[in-house]
PDB file of C-alpha atoms in Angstrom:
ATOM      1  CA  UNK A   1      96.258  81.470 102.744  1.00 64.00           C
ATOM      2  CA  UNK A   2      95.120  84.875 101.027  1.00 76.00           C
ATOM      3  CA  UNK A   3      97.311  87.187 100.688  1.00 89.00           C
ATOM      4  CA  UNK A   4      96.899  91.221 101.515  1.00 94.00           C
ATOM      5  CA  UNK A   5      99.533  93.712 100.081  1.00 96.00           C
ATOM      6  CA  UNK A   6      99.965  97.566 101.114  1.00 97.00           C
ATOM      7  CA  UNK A   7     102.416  98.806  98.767  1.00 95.00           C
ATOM      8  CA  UNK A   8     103.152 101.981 100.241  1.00 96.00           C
ATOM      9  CA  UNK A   9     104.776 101.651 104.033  1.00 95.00           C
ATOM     10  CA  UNK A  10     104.906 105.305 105.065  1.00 97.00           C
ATOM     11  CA  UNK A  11     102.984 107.849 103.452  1.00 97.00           C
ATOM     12  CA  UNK A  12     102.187 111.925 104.523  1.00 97.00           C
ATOM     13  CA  UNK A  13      99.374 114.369 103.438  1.00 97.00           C
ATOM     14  CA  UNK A  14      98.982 118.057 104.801  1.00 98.00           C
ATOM     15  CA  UNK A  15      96.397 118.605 107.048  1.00 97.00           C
ATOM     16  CA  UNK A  16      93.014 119.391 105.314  1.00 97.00           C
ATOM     17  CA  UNK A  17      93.915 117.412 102.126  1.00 97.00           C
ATOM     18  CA  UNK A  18      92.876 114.370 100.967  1.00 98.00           C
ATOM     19  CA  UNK A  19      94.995 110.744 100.540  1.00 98.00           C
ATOM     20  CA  UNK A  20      94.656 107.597  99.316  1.00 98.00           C
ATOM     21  CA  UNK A  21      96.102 104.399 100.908  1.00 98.00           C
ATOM     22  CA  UNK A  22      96.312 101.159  98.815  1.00 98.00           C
ATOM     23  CA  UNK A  23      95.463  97.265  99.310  1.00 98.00           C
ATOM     24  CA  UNK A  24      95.464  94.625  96.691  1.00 97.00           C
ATOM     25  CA  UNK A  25      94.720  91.347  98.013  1.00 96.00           C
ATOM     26  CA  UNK A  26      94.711  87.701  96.313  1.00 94.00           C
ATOM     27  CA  UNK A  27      91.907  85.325  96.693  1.00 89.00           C
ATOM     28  CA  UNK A  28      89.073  82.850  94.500  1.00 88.00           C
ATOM     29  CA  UNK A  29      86.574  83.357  96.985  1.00 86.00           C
ATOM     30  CA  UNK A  30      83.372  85.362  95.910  1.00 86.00           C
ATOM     31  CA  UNK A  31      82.212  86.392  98.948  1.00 86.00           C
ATOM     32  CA  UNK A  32      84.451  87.782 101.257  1.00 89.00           C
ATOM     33  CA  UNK A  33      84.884  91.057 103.475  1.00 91.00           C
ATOM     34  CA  UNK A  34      87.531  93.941 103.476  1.00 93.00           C
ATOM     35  CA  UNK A  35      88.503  95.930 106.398  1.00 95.00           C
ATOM     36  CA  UNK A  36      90.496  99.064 106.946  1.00 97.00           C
ATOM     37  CA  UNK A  37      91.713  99.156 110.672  1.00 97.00           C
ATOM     38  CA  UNK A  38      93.766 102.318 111.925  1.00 97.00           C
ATOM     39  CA  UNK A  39      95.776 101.823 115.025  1.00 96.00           C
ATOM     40  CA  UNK A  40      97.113 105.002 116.460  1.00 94.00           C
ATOM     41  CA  UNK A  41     100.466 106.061 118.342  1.00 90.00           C
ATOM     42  CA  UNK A  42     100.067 104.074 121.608  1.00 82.00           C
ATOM     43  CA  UNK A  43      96.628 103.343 120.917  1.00 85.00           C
ATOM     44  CA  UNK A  44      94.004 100.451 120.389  1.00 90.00           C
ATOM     45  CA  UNK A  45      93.206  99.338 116.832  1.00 94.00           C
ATOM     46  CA  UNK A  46      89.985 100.069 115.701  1.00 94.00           C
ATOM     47  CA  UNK A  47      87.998  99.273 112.758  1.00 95.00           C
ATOM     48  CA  UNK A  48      87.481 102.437 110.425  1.00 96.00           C
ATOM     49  CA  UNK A  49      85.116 101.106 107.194  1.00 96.00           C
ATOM     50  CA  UNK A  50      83.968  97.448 105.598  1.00 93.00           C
ATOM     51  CA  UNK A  51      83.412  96.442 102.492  1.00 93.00           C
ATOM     52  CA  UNK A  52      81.086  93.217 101.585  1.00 90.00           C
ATOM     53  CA  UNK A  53      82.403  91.828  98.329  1.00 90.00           C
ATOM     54  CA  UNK A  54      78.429  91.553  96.948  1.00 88.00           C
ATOM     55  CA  UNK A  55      77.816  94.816  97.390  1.00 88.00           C
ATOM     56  CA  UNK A  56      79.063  96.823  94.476  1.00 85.00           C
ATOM     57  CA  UNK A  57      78.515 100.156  96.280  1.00 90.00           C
ATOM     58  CA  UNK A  58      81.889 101.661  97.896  1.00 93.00           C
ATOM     59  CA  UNK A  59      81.469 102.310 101.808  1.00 92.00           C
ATOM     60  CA  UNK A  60      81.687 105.438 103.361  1.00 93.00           C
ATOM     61  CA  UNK A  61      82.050 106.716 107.225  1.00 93.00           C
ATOM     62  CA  UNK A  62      82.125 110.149 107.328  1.00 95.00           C
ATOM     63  CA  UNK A  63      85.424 111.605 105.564  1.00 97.00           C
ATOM     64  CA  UNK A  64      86.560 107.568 105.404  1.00 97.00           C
ATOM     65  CA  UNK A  65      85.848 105.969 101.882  1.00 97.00           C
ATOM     66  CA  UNK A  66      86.997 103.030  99.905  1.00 97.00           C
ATOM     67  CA  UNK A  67      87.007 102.652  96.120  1.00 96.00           C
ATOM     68  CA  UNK A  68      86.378  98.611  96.052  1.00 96.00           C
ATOM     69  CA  UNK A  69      87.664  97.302  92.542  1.00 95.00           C
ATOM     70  CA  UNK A  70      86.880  93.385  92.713  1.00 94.00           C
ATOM     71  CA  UNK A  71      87.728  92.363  89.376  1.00 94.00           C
ATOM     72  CA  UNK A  72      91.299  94.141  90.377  1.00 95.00           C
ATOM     73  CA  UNK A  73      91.138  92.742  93.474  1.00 95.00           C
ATOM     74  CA  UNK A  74      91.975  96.157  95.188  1.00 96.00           C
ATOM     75  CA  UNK A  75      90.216  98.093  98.166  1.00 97.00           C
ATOM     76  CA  UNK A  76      91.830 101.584  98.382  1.00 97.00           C
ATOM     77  CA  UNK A  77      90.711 103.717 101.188  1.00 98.00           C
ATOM     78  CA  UNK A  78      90.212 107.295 101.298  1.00 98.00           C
ATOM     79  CA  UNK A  79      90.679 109.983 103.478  1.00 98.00           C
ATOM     80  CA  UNK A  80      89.525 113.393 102.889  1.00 97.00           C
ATOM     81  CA  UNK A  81      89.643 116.898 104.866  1.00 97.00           C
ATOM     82  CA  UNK A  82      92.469 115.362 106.870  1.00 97.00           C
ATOM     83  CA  UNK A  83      92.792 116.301 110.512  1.00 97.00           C
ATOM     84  CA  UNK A  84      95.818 115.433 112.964  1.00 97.00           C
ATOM     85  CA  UNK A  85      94.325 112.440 114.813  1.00 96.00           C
ATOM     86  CA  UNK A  86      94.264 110.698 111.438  1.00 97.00           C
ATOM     87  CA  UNK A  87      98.022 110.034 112.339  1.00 97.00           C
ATOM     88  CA  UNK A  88      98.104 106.050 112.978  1.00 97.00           C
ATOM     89  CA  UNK A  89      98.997 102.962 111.481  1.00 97.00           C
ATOM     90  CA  UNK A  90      96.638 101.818 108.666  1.00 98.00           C
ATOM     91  CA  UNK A  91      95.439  97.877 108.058  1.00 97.00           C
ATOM     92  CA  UNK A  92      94.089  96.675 105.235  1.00 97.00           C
ATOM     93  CA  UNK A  93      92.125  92.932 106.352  1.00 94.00           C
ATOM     94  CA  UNK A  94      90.756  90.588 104.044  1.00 93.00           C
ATOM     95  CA  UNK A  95      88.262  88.025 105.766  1.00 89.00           C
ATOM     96  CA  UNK A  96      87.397  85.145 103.325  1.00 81.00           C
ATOM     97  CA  UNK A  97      84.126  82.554 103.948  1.00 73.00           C
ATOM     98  CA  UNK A  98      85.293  80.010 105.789  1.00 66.00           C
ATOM     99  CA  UNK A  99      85.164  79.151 109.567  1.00 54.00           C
ATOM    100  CA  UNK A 100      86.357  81.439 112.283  1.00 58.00           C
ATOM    101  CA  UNK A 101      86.415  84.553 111.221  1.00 68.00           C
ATOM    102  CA  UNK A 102      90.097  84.511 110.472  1.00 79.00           C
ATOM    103  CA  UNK A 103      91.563  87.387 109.257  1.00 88.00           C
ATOM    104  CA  UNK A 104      94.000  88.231 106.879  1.00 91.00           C
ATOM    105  CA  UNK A 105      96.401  91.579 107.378  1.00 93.00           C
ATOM    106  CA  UNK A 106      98.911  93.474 105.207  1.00 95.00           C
ATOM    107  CA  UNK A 107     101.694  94.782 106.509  1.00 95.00           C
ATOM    108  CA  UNK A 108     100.419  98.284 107.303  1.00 96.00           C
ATOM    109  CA  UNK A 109     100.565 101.841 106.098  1.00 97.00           C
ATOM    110  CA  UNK A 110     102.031 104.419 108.269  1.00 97.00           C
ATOM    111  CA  UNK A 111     100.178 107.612 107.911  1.00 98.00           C
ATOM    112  CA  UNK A 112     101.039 111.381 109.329  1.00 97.00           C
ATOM    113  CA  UNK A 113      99.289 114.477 108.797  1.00 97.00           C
ATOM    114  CA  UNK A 114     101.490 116.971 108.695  1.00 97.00           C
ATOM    115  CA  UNK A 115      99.919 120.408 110.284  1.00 95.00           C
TER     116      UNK A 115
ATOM    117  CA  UNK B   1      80.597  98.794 123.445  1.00 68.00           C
ATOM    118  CA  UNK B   2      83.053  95.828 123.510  1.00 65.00           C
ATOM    119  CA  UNK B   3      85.812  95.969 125.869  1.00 90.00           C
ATOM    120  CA  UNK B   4      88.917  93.383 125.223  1.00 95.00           C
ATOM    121  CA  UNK B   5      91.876  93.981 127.982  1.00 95.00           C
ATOM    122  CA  UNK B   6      95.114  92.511 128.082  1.00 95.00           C
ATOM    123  CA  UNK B   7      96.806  91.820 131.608  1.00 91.00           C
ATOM    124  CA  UNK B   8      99.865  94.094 130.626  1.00 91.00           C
ATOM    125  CA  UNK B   9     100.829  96.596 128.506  1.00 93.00           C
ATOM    126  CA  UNK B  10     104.441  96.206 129.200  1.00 95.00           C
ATOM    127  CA  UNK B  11     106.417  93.052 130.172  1.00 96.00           C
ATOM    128  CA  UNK B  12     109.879  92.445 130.224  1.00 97.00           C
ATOM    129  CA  UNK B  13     110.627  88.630 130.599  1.00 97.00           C
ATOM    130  CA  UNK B  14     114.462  86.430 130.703  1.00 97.00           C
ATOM    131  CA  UNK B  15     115.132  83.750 127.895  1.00 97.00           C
ATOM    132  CA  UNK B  16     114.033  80.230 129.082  1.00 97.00           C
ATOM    133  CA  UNK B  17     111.089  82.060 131.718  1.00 97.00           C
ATOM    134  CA  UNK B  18     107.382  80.609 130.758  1.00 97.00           C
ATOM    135  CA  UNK B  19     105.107  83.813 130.462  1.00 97.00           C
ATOM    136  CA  UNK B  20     101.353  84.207 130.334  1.00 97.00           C
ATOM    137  CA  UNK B  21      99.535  86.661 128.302  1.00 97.00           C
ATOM    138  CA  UNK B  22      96.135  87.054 129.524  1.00 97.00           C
ATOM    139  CA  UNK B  23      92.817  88.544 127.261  1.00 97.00           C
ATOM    140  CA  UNK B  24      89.435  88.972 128.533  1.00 97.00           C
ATOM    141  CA  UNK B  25      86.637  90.010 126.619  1.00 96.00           C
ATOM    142  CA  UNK B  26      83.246  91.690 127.897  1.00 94.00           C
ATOM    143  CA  UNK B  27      80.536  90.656 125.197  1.00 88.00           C
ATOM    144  CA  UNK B  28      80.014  86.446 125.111  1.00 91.00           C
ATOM    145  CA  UNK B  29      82.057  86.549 121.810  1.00 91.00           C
ATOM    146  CA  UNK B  30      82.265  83.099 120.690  1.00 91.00           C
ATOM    147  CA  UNK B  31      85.761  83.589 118.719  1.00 91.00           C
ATOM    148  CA  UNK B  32      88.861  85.071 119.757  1.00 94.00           C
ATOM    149  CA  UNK B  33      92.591  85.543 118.234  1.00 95.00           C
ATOM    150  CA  UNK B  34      96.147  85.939 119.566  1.00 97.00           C
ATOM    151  CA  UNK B  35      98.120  88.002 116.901  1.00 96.00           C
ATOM    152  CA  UNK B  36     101.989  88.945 116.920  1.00 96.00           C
ATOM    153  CA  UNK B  37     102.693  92.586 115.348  1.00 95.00           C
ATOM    154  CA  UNK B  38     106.294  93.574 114.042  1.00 94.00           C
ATOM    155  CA  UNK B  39     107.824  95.884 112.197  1.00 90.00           C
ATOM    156  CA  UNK B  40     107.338  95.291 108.034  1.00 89.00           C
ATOM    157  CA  UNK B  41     105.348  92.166 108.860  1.00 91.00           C
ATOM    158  CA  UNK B  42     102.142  93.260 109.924  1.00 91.00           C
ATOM    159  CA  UNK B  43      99.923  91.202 111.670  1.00 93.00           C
ATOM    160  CA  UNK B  44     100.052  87.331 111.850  1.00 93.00           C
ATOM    161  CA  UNK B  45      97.623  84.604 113.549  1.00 93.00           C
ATOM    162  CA  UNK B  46      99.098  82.583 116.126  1.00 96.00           C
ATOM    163  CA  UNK B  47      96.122  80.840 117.300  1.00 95.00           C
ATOM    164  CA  UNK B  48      92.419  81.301 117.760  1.00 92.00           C
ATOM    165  CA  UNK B  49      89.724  79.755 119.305  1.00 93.00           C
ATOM    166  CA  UNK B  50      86.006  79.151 118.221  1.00 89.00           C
ATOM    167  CA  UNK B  51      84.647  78.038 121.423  1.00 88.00           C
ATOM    168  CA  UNK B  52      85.315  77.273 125.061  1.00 91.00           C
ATOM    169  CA  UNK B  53      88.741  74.690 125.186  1.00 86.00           C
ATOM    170  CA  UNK B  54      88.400  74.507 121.313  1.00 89.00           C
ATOM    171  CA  UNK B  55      91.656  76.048 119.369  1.00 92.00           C
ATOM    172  CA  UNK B  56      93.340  76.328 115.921  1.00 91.00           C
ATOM    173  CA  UNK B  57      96.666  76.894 114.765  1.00 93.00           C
ATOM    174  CA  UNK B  58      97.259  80.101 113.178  1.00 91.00           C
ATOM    175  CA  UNK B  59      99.976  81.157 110.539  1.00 90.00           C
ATOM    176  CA  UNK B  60     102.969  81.303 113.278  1.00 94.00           C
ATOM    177  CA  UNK B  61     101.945  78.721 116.293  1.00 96.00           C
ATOM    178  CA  UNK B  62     105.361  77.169 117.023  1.00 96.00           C
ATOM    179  CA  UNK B  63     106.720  77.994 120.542  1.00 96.00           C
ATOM    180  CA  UNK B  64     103.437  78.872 121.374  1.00 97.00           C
ATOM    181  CA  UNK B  65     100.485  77.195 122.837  1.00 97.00           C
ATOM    182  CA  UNK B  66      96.981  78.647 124.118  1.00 97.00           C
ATOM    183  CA  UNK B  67      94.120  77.905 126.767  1.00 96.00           C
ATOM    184  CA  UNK B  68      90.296  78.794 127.137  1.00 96.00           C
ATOM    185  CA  UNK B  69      88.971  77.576 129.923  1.00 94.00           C
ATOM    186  CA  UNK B  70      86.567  79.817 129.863  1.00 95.00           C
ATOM    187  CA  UNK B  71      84.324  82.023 127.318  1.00 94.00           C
ATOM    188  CA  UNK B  72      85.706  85.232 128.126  1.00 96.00           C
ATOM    189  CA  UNK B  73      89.795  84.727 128.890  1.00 97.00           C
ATOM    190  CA  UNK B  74      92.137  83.462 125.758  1.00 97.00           C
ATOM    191  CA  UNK B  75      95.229  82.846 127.013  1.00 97.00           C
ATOM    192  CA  UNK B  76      98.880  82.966 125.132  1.00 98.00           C
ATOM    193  CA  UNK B  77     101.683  80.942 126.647  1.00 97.00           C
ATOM    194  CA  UNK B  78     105.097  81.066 125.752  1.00 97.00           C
ATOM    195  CA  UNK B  79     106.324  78.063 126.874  1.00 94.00           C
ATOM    196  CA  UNK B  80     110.323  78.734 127.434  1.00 96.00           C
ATOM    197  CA  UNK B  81     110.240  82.503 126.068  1.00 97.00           C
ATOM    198  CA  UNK B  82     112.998  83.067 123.328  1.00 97.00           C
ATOM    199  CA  UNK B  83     114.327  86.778 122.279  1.00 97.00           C
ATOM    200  CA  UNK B  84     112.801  86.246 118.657  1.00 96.00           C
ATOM    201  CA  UNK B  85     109.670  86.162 120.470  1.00 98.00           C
ATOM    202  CA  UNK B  86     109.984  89.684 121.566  1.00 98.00           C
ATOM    203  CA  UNK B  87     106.896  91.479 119.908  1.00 97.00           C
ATOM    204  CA  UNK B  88     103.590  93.501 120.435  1.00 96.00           C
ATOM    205  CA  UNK B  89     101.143  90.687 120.649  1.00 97.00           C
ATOM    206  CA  UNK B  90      97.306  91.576 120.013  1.00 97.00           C
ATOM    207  CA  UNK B  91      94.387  90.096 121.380  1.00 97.00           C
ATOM    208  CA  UNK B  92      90.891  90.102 119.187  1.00 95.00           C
ATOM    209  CA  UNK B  93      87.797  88.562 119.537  1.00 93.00           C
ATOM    210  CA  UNK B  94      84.516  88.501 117.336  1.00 90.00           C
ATOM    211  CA  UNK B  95      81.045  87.663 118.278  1.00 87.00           C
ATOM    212  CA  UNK B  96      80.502  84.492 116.492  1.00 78.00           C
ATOM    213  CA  UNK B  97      81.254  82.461 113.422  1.00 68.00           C
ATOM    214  CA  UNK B  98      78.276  82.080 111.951  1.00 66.00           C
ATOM    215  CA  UNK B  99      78.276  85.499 109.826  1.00 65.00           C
ATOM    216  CA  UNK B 100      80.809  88.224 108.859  1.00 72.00           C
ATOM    217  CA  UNK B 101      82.171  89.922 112.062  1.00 79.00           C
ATOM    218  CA  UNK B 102      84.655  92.279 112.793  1.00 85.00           C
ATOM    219  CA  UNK B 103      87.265  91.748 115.154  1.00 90.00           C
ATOM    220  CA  UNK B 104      87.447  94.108 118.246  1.00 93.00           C
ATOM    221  CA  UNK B 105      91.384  94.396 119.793  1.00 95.00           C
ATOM    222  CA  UNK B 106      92.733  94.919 122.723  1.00 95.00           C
ATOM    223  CA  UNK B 107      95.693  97.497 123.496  1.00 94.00           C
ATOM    224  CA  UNK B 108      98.481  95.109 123.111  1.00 95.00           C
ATOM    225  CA  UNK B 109     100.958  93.658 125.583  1.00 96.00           C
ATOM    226  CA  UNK B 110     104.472  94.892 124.111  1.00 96.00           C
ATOM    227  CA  UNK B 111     107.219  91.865 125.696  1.00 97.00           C
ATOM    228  CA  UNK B 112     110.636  92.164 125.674  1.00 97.00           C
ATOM    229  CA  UNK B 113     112.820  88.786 125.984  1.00 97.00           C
ATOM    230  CA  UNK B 114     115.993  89.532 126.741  1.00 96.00           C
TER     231      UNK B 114
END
């Protein structure tokens, strides 16, 4: 199985700044995909950014990038101008080539903006 | 937009009682997941399923089993619930298998064995 670590469990930026949330992950695939979910307080989980492993440009959503480092197997994602509702549970995935999809989680990064 | 629901957000079950999680999805996804969330552990795969009464063991299947009858519903079944089973469980599905897809969740069905 690959294997998806978030280093940091519980992390806190001031509102309006800028953070950085880190994922290292483990595989000899090629092609894969990386995933940043955020779940909020009480909320549904919801995918924020992807990454395709091919592409060597980083993604970016609005204030949501990631700075994808595939010979250091890391996918950091960043969040900038924060606001309040950023407060949620961050997942890093990792989705490799074969069958079904199946996805691969780290543990999670609790995040609060602190107003 | 995709719409997964799970039959309950809350459940509160007694050791030994068999108990049915129920997931529905709204898009003719071909694939969907049943995932158990804790504290420090993330996420982890306890089965998914590919197609209509096709399945596959996850990471963590034991004391579990599943059913798709049909496309839409993925059912979880805890067979003779246990208080280590006490967890948020997720539900996820994904259109198809073919190419990269993201996996859409539902809101989670937090049970309580006691």
């Amino acid at each position: 199985a690959q294997t998806v670590t978030q280093s940091q469990p519980e992390m806190s930026v001031q509102e309006a700044e800028t953070v950085t949330l880190s994922c290292t992950y483990d595989t000899s695939e090629n092609n894969y995909y990386l995933f940043w979910y955020k779940q909020p307080p009480s909320r549904q989980m919801i995918l924020v950014i992807r990454q395709e492993a091919y592409k060597q440009q980083n993604a970016t959503e609005n204030r949501f990038s990631v700075n994808f480092q595939k010979a250091a197997k890391s996918f950091s994602l960043k969040i900038s101008d924060s606001q309040l509702g950023d407060t949620a549970m961050y997942f890093c995935a990792f989705m490799g080539p074969r069958g079904g999809n199946q996805f691969y989680f780290g543990t999670g990064t609790s995040l609060t903006v602190i107003p | 937009d995709v719409k997964v629901t799970q039959s309950s957000r809350y459940l509160v079950k007694r050791t030994g009682e068999k108990v049915f999680l129920e997931c529905v999805q709204d898009m003719d996804h071909e694939n969907m997941f049943w995932y158990r969330q804790d504290p420090g552990l993330g996420l982890r795969l306890i089965y998914f399923s590919y197609d209509v009464k096709m399945k596959e063991k996850g990471d963590i299947p034991e004391g579990y089993s599943v059913s798709r009858e049909k496309k839409e519903r993925f059912s979880l079944i805890l067979e003779s619930a246990s208080t280590n089973q006490t967890s948020m469980y997720l539900c996820a599905s994904s259109l198809t298998s073919v190419a990269y897809n993201e996996q859409f969740f539902g809101p989670g069905t937090r049970l309580t064995v006691l």
